[in-house]
Short mmCIF file of C-alpha atoms (C1' of nucleotides) in Angstrom, two decimals:
data_model
loop_
_atom_site.label_atom_id
_atom_site.label_comp_id
_atom_site.label_asym_id
_atom_site.label_seq_id
_atom_site.Cartn_x
_atom_site.Cartn_y
_atom_site.Cartn_z
CA MET A 1 7.52 12.86 35.76
CA GLU A 2 6.71 16.22 37.42
CA LYS A 3 7.54 16.29 41.26
CA GLN A 4 3.92 16.97 42.41
CA TRP A 5 2.75 13.36 41.26
CA GLN A 6 5.19 11.73 43.86
CA VAL A 7 3.53 13.14 46.99
CA PHE A 8 2.65 10.70 49.18
CA TYR A 9 -1.04 11.04 50.04
CA TYR A 10 -1.75 8.35 52.38
CA ASP A 11 -2.47 10.50 55.53
CA SER A 12 -5.11 12.55 53.82
CA ILE A 13 -8.55 11.62 54.24
CA PHE A 14 -8.63 8.24 54.27
CA HIS A 15 -7.32 7.15 57.71
CA THR A 16 -10.34 5.01 58.80
CA MET A 17 -10.32 0.85 58.09
CA ASP A 18 -13.72 1.25 56.39
CA TYR A 19 -12.65 0.13 52.71
CA CYS A 20 -14.35 -2.48 51.24
CA LYS A 21 -13.15 -5.32 48.58
CA ILE A 22 -14.06 -4.91 45.35
CA ASP A 23 -16.34 -8.26 44.95
CA GLU A 24 -18.05 -6.62 47.93
CA ALA A 25 -18.49 -3.21 45.89
CA LEU A 26 -19.72 -5.37 42.88
CA SER A 27 -22.61 -6.56 45.21
CA LYS A 28 -23.76 -3.39 46.49
CA LYS A 29 -26.89 -1.54 45.71
CA GLU A 30 -27.56 1.44 43.50
CA GLY A 31 -26.60 4.65 45.44
CA GLU A 32 -24.64 3.17 47.92
CA LYS A 33 -21.44 4.63 49.46
CA VAL A 34 -18.15 2.66 48.98
CA LYS A 35 -14.46 3.18 49.82
CA ILE A 36 -11.96 0.90 47.78
CA ARG A 37 -8.21 0.87 47.10
CA GLY A 38 -6.27 -1.12 44.65
CA TRP A 39 -4.11 -0.55 41.59
CA ILE A 40 -5.07 0.72 38.28
CA TYR A 41 -5.94 -2.01 35.81
CA ARG A 42 -6.78 -0.11 32.77
CA ARG A 43 -7.44 3.54 32.15
CA ARG A 44 -9.25 5.71 29.19
CA SER A 45 -10.14 9.07 29.50
CA ALA A 46 -12.53 11.42 27.32
CA GLY A 47 -12.10 15.18 27.77
CA LYS A 48 -14.01 15.60 31.05
CA ILE A 49 -14.48 12.24 32.31
CA SER A 50 -11.71 9.39 33.29
CA PHE A 51 -12.49 5.93 33.01
CA ILE A 52 -10.18 3.84 35.61
CA VAL A 53 -10.71 0.17 36.04
CA ILE A 54 -9.58 -0.61 39.64
CA ARG A 55 -7.57 -3.92 40.27
CA ASP A 56 -7.57 -5.47 44.21
CA SER A 57 -7.21 -9.32 45.31
CA THR A 58 -10.76 -9.71 44.78
CA GLY A 59 -11.41 -8.57 41.25
CA ILE A 60 -11.87 -5.55 38.96
CA ILE A 61 -14.23 -2.65 38.97
CA GLN A 62 -14.84 0.49 36.62
CA THR A 63 -14.40 3.77 38.38
CA ILE A 64 -15.82 7.31 36.62
CA VAL A 65 -14.23 10.34 37.75
CA GLU A 66 -15.86 13.22 36.35
CA LYS A 67 -14.43 16.94 36.22
CA ASP A 68 -17.16 18.67 37.76
CA LYS A 69 -17.69 15.95 40.47
CA VAL A 70 -14.37 15.93 42.27
CA SER A 71 -11.76 18.35 43.12
CA GLU A 72 -9.26 19.78 40.35
CA LYS A 73 -6.32 17.92 41.80
CA ASP A 74 -8.16 14.42 42.00
CA PHE A 75 -9.41 14.94 38.32
CA LYS A 76 -6.02 15.83 37.43
CA ALA A 77 -4.60 12.80 39.28
CA SER A 78 -7.15 10.42 37.61
CA GLN A 79 -5.82 11.48 34.22
CA LYS A 80 -2.12 11.41 35.14
CA ALA A 81 -2.13 8.20 37.02
CA LEU A 82 -0.59 5.12 34.79
CA ILE A 83 -1.13 1.53 34.82
CA GLU A 84 -0.68 -0.07 38.41
CA SER A 85 -0.39 3.13 40.15
CA SER A 86 -1.84 2.46 43.71
CA VAL A 87 -5.14 4.49 44.60
CA GLU A 88 -7.85 4.79 47.03
CA LEU A 89 -11.21 6.42 46.42
CA GLU A 90 -14.63 7.07 47.66
CA GLY A 91 -17.74 7.14 45.49
CA ILE A 92 -21.11 5.86 44.84
CA ILE A 93 -22.29 2.59 43.26
CA HIS A 94 -24.42 3.07 39.77
CA GLU A 95 -25.98 0.05 37.93
CA ASP A 96 -24.65 0.88 34.51
CA ASN A 97 -24.78 -2.03 31.49
CA ARG A 98 -21.95 -0.21 29.74
CA ALA A 99 -19.64 -0.80 32.76
CA PRO A 100 -17.75 -4.32 32.88
CA GLY A 101 -19.64 -6.15 35.08
CA GLY A 102 -22.59 -4.00 35.32
CA ARG A 103 -21.69 -1.86 38.36
CA GLU A 104 -19.43 1.17 38.58
CA ILE A 105 -18.19 3.61 41.16
CA HIS A 106 -18.76 7.35 40.66
CA ALA A 107 -15.90 8.79 42.54
CA ILE A 108 -16.33 11.70 45.01
CA ASN A 109 -12.49 11.32 45.81
CA PHE A 110 -10.04 9.91 44.06
CA ARG A 111 -6.32 9.81 45.54
CA VAL A 112 -3.15 8.26 44.27
CA ILE A 113 -0.93 6.69 46.74
CA ASN A 114 1.98 5.94 44.46
CA PHE A 115 2.40 7.05 40.92
CA ALA A 116 3.51 4.18 38.78
CA ASP A 117 6.51 4.70 36.39
CA ASP A 118 5.37 3.03 32.64
CA PHE A 119 4.60 -0.37 33.60
CA PRO A 120 6.66 -2.48 31.15
CA ILE A 121 4.20 -5.22 30.32
CA THR A 122 1.75 -3.95 27.79
CA GLU A 123 -0.58 -5.23 24.86
CA TYR A 124 1.65 -7.84 23.32
CA GLN A 125 4.26 -9.73 25.45
CA SER A 126 6.56 -12.80 24.48
CA VAL A 127 7.25 -15.64 27.12
CA GLU A 128 10.74 -14.72 27.69
CA PHE A 129 9.76 -11.05 28.50
CA LEU A 130 7.04 -12.26 30.84
CA LEU A 131 9.59 -14.55 32.69
CA ASP A 132 11.92 -11.58 33.01
CA ASN A 133 9.43 -9.54 34.45
CA ARG A 134 7.91 -12.25 36.60
CA HIS A 135 7.43 -10.26 39.58
CA LEU A 136 5.20 -7.99 37.66
CA TRP A 137 3.50 -10.20 35.53
CA LEU A 138 2.40 -12.18 38.90
CA ARG A 139 -0.29 -9.10 39.02
CA SER A 140 -2.12 -10.80 35.79
CA ARG A 141 -5.46 -12.11 36.38
CA LYS A 142 -4.06 -15.39 35.07
CA LEU A 143 -1.47 -15.99 37.60
CA THR A 144 -3.55 -14.54 40.18
CA GLU A 145 -6.43 -16.80 39.43
CA ILE A 146 -3.87 -19.74 39.48
CA MET A 147 -2.45 -18.59 42.86
CA LYS A 148 -5.52 -18.71 44.46
CA LEU A 149 -6.51 -22.00 43.21
CA LYS A 150 -3.00 -23.45 44.48
CA ALA A 151 -3.83 -21.96 47.83
CA LYS A 152 -7.24 -23.32 47.95
CA THR A 153 -5.69 -26.67 46.92
CA LEU A 154 -3.20 -26.57 49.77
CA ARG A 155 -6.14 -25.76 52.08
CA ILE A 156 -7.97 -28.87 51.02
CA ILE A 157 -4.86 -31.20 51.01
CA ARG A 158 -4.33 -30.24 54.59
CA ARG A 159 -8.02 -30.85 55.90
CA TRP A 160 -7.97 -34.26 54.07
CA PHE A 161 -4.92 -35.30 55.89
CA ASP A 162 -6.18 -33.79 59.22
CA GLU A 163 -9.35 -35.81 58.69
CA ASN A 164 -7.62 -39.06 57.89
CA ASP A 165 -5.25 -39.33 60.77
CA PHE A 166 -1.94 -38.18 59.41
CA TYR A 167 0.57 -35.95 61.25
CA GLU A 168 1.94 -33.13 59.19
CA VAL A 169 5.96 -33.19 59.53
CA THR A 170 8.62 -30.96 58.59
CA PRO A 171 11.81 -32.88 57.40
CA THR A 172 15.06 -31.63 56.05
CA VAL A 173 15.96 -30.41 52.72
CA ILE A 174 19.84 -30.77 53.25
CA THR A 175 20.98 -34.44 52.84
CA LEU A 176 23.90 -36.44 51.95
CA ASN A 177 22.12 -38.95 50.38
CA ALA A 178 21.32 -38.40 46.72
CA ALA A 179 18.25 -40.44 46.92
CA GLU A 180 17.52 -41.28 43.05
CA GLY A 181 20.81 -41.41 42.06
CA GLY A 182 23.43 -38.61 42.68
CA ALA A 183 23.50 -37.38 38.89
CA THR A 184 20.70 -35.50 39.19
CA ALA A 185 20.85 -33.91 42.48
CA PHE A 186 22.00 -30.57 43.01
CA SER A 187 25.07 -30.37 45.43
CA PHE A 188 26.83 -27.97 47.33
CA LYS A 189 29.43 -27.18 49.94
CA TYR A 190 28.08 -27.83 53.64
CA PHE A 191 30.92 -26.81 55.47
CA ASP A 192 33.84 -29.50 54.98
CA GLN A 193 31.08 -32.28 53.45
CA LYS A 194 29.76 -32.35 50.00
CA ALA A 195 25.74 -32.30 50.39
CA TYR A 196 22.70 -32.09 48.23
CA LEU A 197 19.63 -30.56 47.85
CA SER A 198 16.70 -32.97 48.54
CA GLN A 199 14.82 -34.85 45.76
CA THR A 200 12.47 -36.25 48.25
CA ALA A 201 11.45 -36.50 51.75
CA GLN A 202 10.56 -39.97 51.58
CA MET A 203 13.44 -41.54 53.83
CA TYR A 204 12.98 -39.10 56.44
CA LEU A 205 9.24 -39.69 56.67
CA GLU A 206 10.17 -43.43 56.71
CA ALA A 207 11.86 -42.73 60.10
CA LEU A 208 8.78 -40.69 61.26
CA ILE A 209 6.26 -43.50 60.74
CA PHE A 210 7.67 -45.66 63.56
CA SER A 211 6.45 -42.98 66.08
CA LEU A 212 3.67 -41.18 64.24
CA GLU A 213 2.48 -44.33 61.85
CA ARG A 214 1.09 -41.84 59.08
CA VAL A 215 2.45 -38.79 58.17
CA TRP A 216 2.90 -36.23 55.18
CA SER A 217 4.91 -33.24 54.55
CA LEU A 218 5.12 -30.16 51.84
CA THR A 219 8.64 -29.52 50.95
CA PRO A 220 10.49 -28.02 48.08
CA SER A 221 12.32 -30.84 46.02
CA PHE A 222 15.29 -30.22 43.70
CA ARG A 223 16.16 -31.87 40.36
CA ALA A 224 19.11 -31.19 38.58
CA GLU A 225 17.93 -32.86 35.50
CA LYS A 226 18.65 -30.88 32.07
CA SER A 227 14.79 -31.20 31.11
CA ARG A 228 13.23 -29.09 28.63
CA THR A 229 9.48 -29.88 28.72
CA ARG A 230 6.52 -28.12 29.95
CA LYS A 231 6.19 -30.74 32.87
CA HIS A 232 9.17 -30.00 34.67
CA LEU A 233 10.89 -27.44 37.07
CA THR A 234 14.15 -27.89 38.77
CA GLU A 235 12.37 -26.67 42.14
CA TYR A 236 8.92 -28.20 42.72
CA TRP A 237 6.78 -28.59 45.81
CA HIS A 238 6.54 -32.12 46.59
CA LEU A 239 3.57 -33.30 48.81
CA GLU A 240 4.64 -36.82 50.43
CA ALA A 241 2.94 -39.22 52.55
CA GLU A 242 4.40 -42.35 54.38
CA GLU A 243 1.79 -44.77 55.94
CA ALA A 244 3.02 -47.71 58.25
CA TRP A 245 1.00 -51.03 57.82
CA VAL A 246 -0.40 -49.96 54.45
CA ASP A 247 0.52 -52.17 51.43
CA ASN A 248 0.66 -51.19 47.86
CA GLU A 249 -3.16 -51.74 47.36
CA GLU A 250 -4.04 -49.63 50.25
CA ASN A 251 -1.50 -46.95 49.24
CA MET A 252 -3.30 -46.62 45.99
CA LYS A 253 -6.62 -45.86 47.81
CA ILE A 254 -5.24 -43.26 50.00
CA GLN A 255 -4.06 -41.69 46.64
CA GLU A 256 -7.14 -41.70 44.90
CA GLU A 257 -9.02 -40.58 47.87
CA LEU A 258 -6.76 -37.61 48.22
CA VAL A 259 -6.94 -36.50 44.55
CA SER A 260 -10.66 -37.29 44.38
CA TYR A 261 -11.20 -35.08 47.46
CA VAL A 262 -9.40 -32.35 45.94
CA CYS A 263 -11.41 -32.15 42.84
CA GLN A 264 -14.73 -32.72 44.60
CA ASN A 265 -13.59 -29.67 47.09
CA LEU A 266 -12.33 -27.16 44.50
CA MET A 267 -15.27 -27.89 42.24
CA LYS A 268 -17.60 -26.14 45.34
CA GLU A 269 -14.84 -23.76 46.63
CA ALA A 270 -13.16 -22.36 43.59
CA ASN A 271 -15.89 -21.55 41.21
CA ASN A 272 -14.24 -18.26 39.96
CA GLU A 273 -10.98 -19.72 39.76
CA LEU A 274 -11.79 -22.62 37.61
CA GLU A 275 -14.09 -20.89 35.49
CA PHE A 276 -11.60 -18.24 34.56
CA LEU A 277 -8.83 -20.87 33.96
CA GLY A 278 -11.34 -22.92 31.81
CA ARG A 279 -11.69 -26.05 33.50
CA ARG A 280 -15.35 -27.20 33.78
CA LYS A 281 -16.98 -28.46 36.70
CA ASP A 282 -18.20 -31.66 35.22
CA GLU A 283 -14.95 -32.56 34.30
CA LEU A 284 -13.97 -32.53 38.19
CA LYS A 285 -17.22 -34.09 39.19
CA VAL A 286 -16.20 -37.27 37.79
CA ILE A 287 -12.92 -37.79 39.62
CA GLU A 288 -14.18 -40.16 42.33
CA PRO A 289 -12.50 -43.57 43.47
CA PRO A 290 -12.06 -46.19 42.24
CA PHE A 291 -9.17 -45.33 39.62
CA LYS A 292 -8.76 -47.67 36.71
CA ARG A 293 -5.61 -49.82 37.34
CA ILE A 294 -3.57 -51.33 34.69
CA SER A 295 -0.45 -53.47 35.24
CA TYR A 296 3.33 -52.30 33.34
CA GLU A 297 2.68 -55.91 31.52
CA LYS A 298 -0.77 -55.06 30.33
CA ALA A 299 0.25 -51.41 29.31
CA LEU A 300 3.10 -52.74 27.42
CA LYS A 301 0.88 -55.06 25.23
CA LYS A 302 -1.30 -52.26 24.87
CA LEU A 303 1.30 -49.88 23.67
CA GLN A 304 3.00 -52.95 21.19
CA LYS A 305 -0.55 -53.34 19.85
CA LYS A 306 -0.67 -49.80 18.83
CA GLY A 307 2.62 -49.95 17.32
CA PHE A 308 4.77 -48.68 19.71
CA ASP A 309 8.61 -50.23 19.75
CA VAL A 310 8.72 -51.01 23.48
CA LYS A 311 9.80 -54.02 25.34
CA TRP A 312 10.11 -55.36 28.87
CA GLY A 313 12.28 -53.10 30.93
CA ASP A 314 11.54 -50.05 29.11
CA ASP A 315 10.16 -47.14 31.07
CA PHE A 316 7.17 -45.43 29.36
CA GLY A 317 7.95 -41.55 27.74
CA ALA A 318 5.70 -39.01 27.28
CA PRO A 319 4.21 -40.32 24.00
CA HIS A 320 3.43 -43.77 25.59
CA GLU A 321 1.58 -42.08 28.96
CA ARG A 322 -0.42 -40.05 26.33
CA VAL A 323 -1.62 -43.28 24.71
CA LEU A 324 -2.49 -44.91 28.02
CA VAL A 325 -4.84 -42.34 29.24
CA GLU A 326 -6.49 -41.74 25.95
CA GLY A 327 -10.04 -41.58 26.57
CA GLU A 328 -9.91 -41.55 30.32
CA GLU A 329 -11.82 -39.02 32.06
CA LYS A 330 -10.31 -39.98 35.36
CA PRO A 331 -6.47 -40.46 36.69
CA ILE A 332 -5.17 -44.03 36.16
CA PHE A 333 -2.83 -45.95 37.86
CA VAL A 334 0.10 -47.97 36.07
CA THR A 335 1.21 -50.85 38.43
CA ASN A 336 4.05 -53.27 38.84
CA PHE A 337 6.99 -52.10 37.23
CA PRO A 338 10.14 -54.09 36.16
CA ILE A 339 12.62 -53.99 39.15
CA GLU A 340 15.41 -52.06 37.07
CA THR A 341 12.91 -49.43 36.06
CA LYS A 342 12.41 -48.30 39.68
CA ALA A 343 14.28 -47.10 42.95
CA PHE A 344 16.29 -49.33 45.27
CA TYR A 345 13.52 -48.76 48.01
CA MET A 346 10.71 -50.39 46.07
CA LYS A 347 9.30 -53.74 47.71
CA ILE A 348 10.10 -56.63 45.34
CA SER A 349 6.69 -58.62 44.27
CA SER A 350 6.70 -62.39 44.24
CA ASP A 351 6.95 -62.60 40.92
CA LYS A 352 10.64 -61.60 41.50
CA LYS A 353 10.40 -59.28 37.98
CA THR A 354 8.57 -56.50 39.19
CA VAL A 355 7.94 -53.95 42.30
CA LYS A 356 5.07 -53.35 44.32
CA CYS A 357 4.58 -49.77 42.88
CA ALA A 358 1.94 -47.38 41.24
CA ASP A 359 2.37 -44.20 39.08
CA MET A 360 -0.69 -42.33 38.84
CA LEU A 361 -1.09 -40.58 35.38
CA ALA A 362 -3.22 -37.75 35.19
CA PRO A 363 -5.95 -37.52 32.05
CA GLU A 364 -5.40 -35.17 29.01
CA GLY A 365 -1.62 -36.25 28.79
CA TYR A 366 -0.74 -34.11 31.75
CA GLY A 367 1.61 -36.94 32.64
CA GLU A 368 2.57 -38.39 36.19
CA LEU A 369 0.79 -36.91 39.26
CA ILE A 370 1.99 -39.24 41.89
CA GLY A 371 4.74 -41.75 42.06
CA GLY A 372 4.44 -44.46 45.21
CA SER A 373 5.03 -47.66 46.35
CA GLU A 374 5.32 -50.23 49.15
CA ARG A 375 8.97 -50.29 50.52
CA SER A 376 11.42 -52.98 50.67
CA GLU A 377 12.50 -54.33 54.28
CA ASP A 378 15.08 -56.33 52.46
CA ILE A 379 18.19 -54.78 53.50
CA ASP A 380 20.53 -56.97 51.26
CA SER A 381 18.42 -56.60 48.28
CA MET A 382 18.37 -52.89 48.84
CA ILE A 383 22.38 -52.67 49.24
CA LYS A 384 22.72 -54.97 45.95
CA ARG A 385 20.31 -52.63 43.96
CA LEU A 386 22.25 -49.61 45.30
CA LYS A 387 25.52 -50.82 44.52
CA ALA A 388 24.45 -51.40 41.18
CA GLN A 389 23.73 -47.66 40.67
CA GLY A 390 27.12 -46.74 42.22
CA ALA A 391 25.76 -45.33 45.46
CA ASN A 392 27.66 -44.96 48.55
CA ILE A 393 26.33 -47.51 50.78
CA GLU A 394 27.61 -45.56 54.08
CA ASN A 395 25.34 -42.71 53.80
CA TYR A 396 22.41 -45.43 53.83
CA GLN A 397 23.32 -47.06 56.84
CA TRP A 398 20.87 -45.07 59.23
CA TYR A 399 18.01 -45.82 56.71
CA PHE A 400 18.65 -49.54 57.09
CA ASP A 401 18.49 -49.18 60.80
CA LEU A 402 14.99 -48.28 60.22
CA ARG A 403 14.71 -52.07 59.09
CA ARG A 404 16.58 -53.31 62.16
CA TYR A 405 14.50 -52.07 64.83
CA GLY A 406 11.00 -53.37 64.52
CA SER A 407 10.35 -52.60 60.59
CA VAL A 408 6.71 -52.87 59.49
CA PRO A 409 5.28 -53.03 56.13
CA HIS A 410 4.77 -49.66 54.95
CA SER A 411 3.98 -47.52 51.71
CA GLY A 412 4.36 -44.07 50.57
CA PHE A 413 4.06 -41.75 47.55
CA GLY A 414 4.89 -38.47 46.41
CA LEU A 415 2.60 -35.95 44.59
CA GLY A 416 4.35 -33.01 42.52
CA LEU A 417 1.77 -30.21 43.40
CA GLU A 418 2.51 -27.87 40.33
CA ARG A 419 1.59 -31.22 38.23
CA LEU A 420 -1.60 -31.41 39.90
CA ILE A 421 -2.19 -27.66 39.58
CA MET A 422 -1.10 -27.78 36.07
CA TRP A 423 -3.99 -30.52 35.31
CA ILE A 424 -6.72 -29.26 37.37
CA ALA A 425 -6.06 -25.48 35.86
CA LYS A 426 -5.53 -26.76 32.31
CA LEU A 427 -2.22 -25.02 31.91
CA ASP A 428 -0.15 -25.54 28.83
CA HIS A 429 3.06 -24.88 31.06
CA ILE A 430 4.01 -26.04 34.50
CA ARG A 431 5.96 -22.76 35.33
CA ASP A 432 2.61 -20.99 35.88
CA ALA A 433 1.63 -23.53 38.64
CA THR A 434 4.36 -21.70 40.66
CA PRO A 435 4.92 -17.97 41.34
CA PHE A 436 8.73 -18.17 40.65
CA PRO A 437 9.79 -21.07 38.30
CA ARG A 438 13.12 -22.53 38.59
CA MET A 439 13.88 -24.20 35.21
CA VAL A 440 17.25 -24.96 33.61
CA ARG A 441 17.90 -21.95 31.97
CA ARG A 442 16.13 -19.62 34.68
CA ALA A 443 16.75 -18.86 38.44
CA SER A 444 15.51 -15.10 38.41
CA PRO A 445 13.76 -13.10 39.45
"C1'" G B 1 22.39 -34.65 26.43
"C1'" C B 2 19.85 -34.70 21.15
"C1'" C B 3 16.87 -32.31 17.51
"C1'" G B 4 14.23 -27.47 15.80
"C1'" G B 5 13.17 -22.22 15.86
"C1'" C B 6 14.11 -16.97 17.13
"C1'" G B 7 17.35 -12.30 18.56
"C1'" U B 8 15.49 -5.27 14.59
"C1'" A B 9 12.72 1.17 18.95
"C1'" G B 10 10.46 0.05 26.25
"C1'" C B 11 6.93 -4.31 24.27
"C1'" U B 12 5.23 -7.04 19.74
"C1'" C B 13 6.58 -7.79 15.01
"C1'" A B 14 7.74 -6.54 9.33
"C1'" G B 15 12.04 -5.34 6.45
"C1'" C B 16 16.26 -10.21 3.84
"C1'" G B 17 22.40 -6.57 -0.65
"C1'" G B 18 21.47 0.06 -1.61
"C1'" U B 19 19.63 6.63 3.39
"C1'" G B 20 16.34 1.39 9.61
"C1'" G B 21 9.80 0.98 9.25
"C1'" A B 22 4.53 -0.14 11.63
"C1'" G B 23 1.43 -0.95 15.82
"C1'" C B 24 1.41 -0.27 21.02
"C1'" A B 25 3.54 2.03 25.31
"C1'" U B 26 5.51 7.03 26.88
"C1'" C B 27 4.91 12.59 26.25
"C1'" C B 28 2.08 16.94 24.26
"C1'" G B 29 -2.88 18.66 22.16
"C1'" G B 30 -8.27 17.09 21.32
"C1'" C B 31 -12.88 14.76 23.02
"C1'" U B 32 -18.62 14.30 28.79
"C1'" G B 33 -19.91 6.91 28.15
"C1'" U B 34 -14.71 4.73 27.22
"C1'" U B 35 -14.97 -1.28 26.86
"C1'" A B 36 -7.10 -3.66 25.23
"C1'" A B 37 -11.47 4.08 23.56
"C1'" C B 38 -10.55 7.19 19.48
"C1'" C B 39 -8.13 11.28 16.31
"C1'" G B 40 -3.56 14.69 15.38
"C1'" G B 41 1.55 15.45 16.60
"C1'" A B 42 6.20 14.14 19.23
"C1'" C B 43 9.85 11.06 21.57
"C1'" G B 44 12.17 6.62 20.52
"C1'" G B 45 17.88 2.25 17.30
"C1'" U B 46 25.70 -0.31 18.68
"C1'" C B 47 19.40 -4.22 13.79
"C1'" G B 48 22.39 -9.85 20.34
"C1'" C B 49 27.96 -10.06 20.35
"C1'" C B 50 32.67 -11.05 17.19
"C1'" G B 51 34.83 -11.79 12.54
"C1'" G B 52 34.31 -12.96 7.24
"C1'" U B 53 32.49 -11.61 1.95
"C1'" U B 54 31.13 -7.36 -0.93
"C1'" C B 55 32.23 -0.70 -3.62
"C1'" G B 56 28.06 -1.43 0.31
"C1'" A B 57 25.48 -6.19 5.40
"C1'" A B 58 19.88 -5.64 9.73
"C1'" U B 59 19.82 -8.55 5.07
"C1'" C B 60 24.89 -13.32 2.70
"C1'" C B 61 28.81 -16.69 5.40
"C1'" G B 62 31.20 -18.75 10.00
"C1'" G B 63 31.66 -18.78 15.12
"C1'" U B 64 29.69 -17.13 19.75
"C1'" C B 65 26.10 -15.81 23.82
"C1'" G B 66 20.93 -15.55 25.10
"C1'" C B 67 15.83 -17.46 24.97
"C1'" C B 68 11.83 -20.30 23.12
"C1'" G B 69 9.94 -25.41 21.64
"C1'" G B 70 10.23 -30.90 21.34
"C1'" C B 71 12.45 -35.76 23.10
"C1'" G B 72 15.03 -38.43 26.99
"C1'" C B 73 15.16 -38.35 32.51
"C1'" C B 74 11.34 -37.62 36.24
"C1'" A B 75 6.76 -35.48 40.23
#
RNA sequence: GCCGGCGUAGCUCAGCGGUGGAGCAUCCGGCUGUUAACCGGACGGUCGCCGGUUCGAAUCCGGUCGCCGGCGCCA
């Protein structure tokens, strides 16, 4: 590359702040003057005319740079600048049905802020290459739309919790308790102790309900499971809530209200994102309470009738989940799993065989969105179940204290944010629901 | 952890025992309306790595490393 193309022009003519975003430019009228800045998305040239498609956070617009309409330096820059070069320009809006989007800018000035090197991502890409270049692939329209959808989802979730008397809290992600059984937790040296990256904030949220009553948190959760599926990340954003004075029934109501609220509001607030990603509005419109509830026992019978070789005490796998949601437009709850299939902290039902829990399964085979339960208040039974897993009881004494000092019936749930996004955005892999996916074989970039 | 697949130019792939190819990208030239533009030319390789078979290996065999997909486990 010649030295002259590496000059930083930023202090040249565009020192004012009167730029407009591309979506705004696309709504302007014929003849209006605009200044925009962004990155080169596509470029084509034909002798004395350059077609430069420019991208910013709001969209793309085609720009025409003609040889006799701009300075020689600007024209040359427009022909030299490669994809992803950062640029700023001033021009006149023209309506033209040959332009993508029906409008384009005829440049008066065209400045390159940074001449990009050859952008490695081109026409054909493999999954591996795109993951290796994730830091650059994030600029793609698909990932941009997903990231916007995720941000809007979080905004809506926060609004719902605010309106429903929940306090947002900030629990730790460093713990000595490997809550779901030590084998699947990442361990590390914490000074002189062995500690774990949190798999759930649940026990910490339980401690907080005795002052705040209804709490929620958003934290990373870590799973050291060597899962190789399209539904698993080793690090994911875990949305958890815990509610005092709430039983399993009301817990399910809270969950279906929350998920429905997210769908109804995304429908209104994320039109462009949903359309780009191929999720139809009417598919979200039907997501309203109540969601269907089916007990583990009934689900088991349904599966057996369909020819699955499952018996009482087996957990459901991906093929089972797919069958259970077959034909369902809304998520469903599967309730009352056998004690031995679930965690030590879930409350045992009066039948002494099942726990008061519910898994929310997404339609279309996207799998478990939420796992929730009413919490046990029986210290002896919890100790028994922990010991059966081989856990160190000492680390759980503080948790048992919560039952010793004014315990109340309470429930809570955990939602995998990326699972929710994967379902709503119709993604074929969960890795695209997060900017820097962490998987068994990938921790970079 | 189990099963299957793939590693060849910067990228996507073809070649499957006899002198390593194409498309895209990049560079040079041409073109005043392109739509992942087009036309001509150039540049570009430890054929993942190690070993074996063979007169000869990208190609056949063994091992190894990396990646992808599915199952299990989970959100």
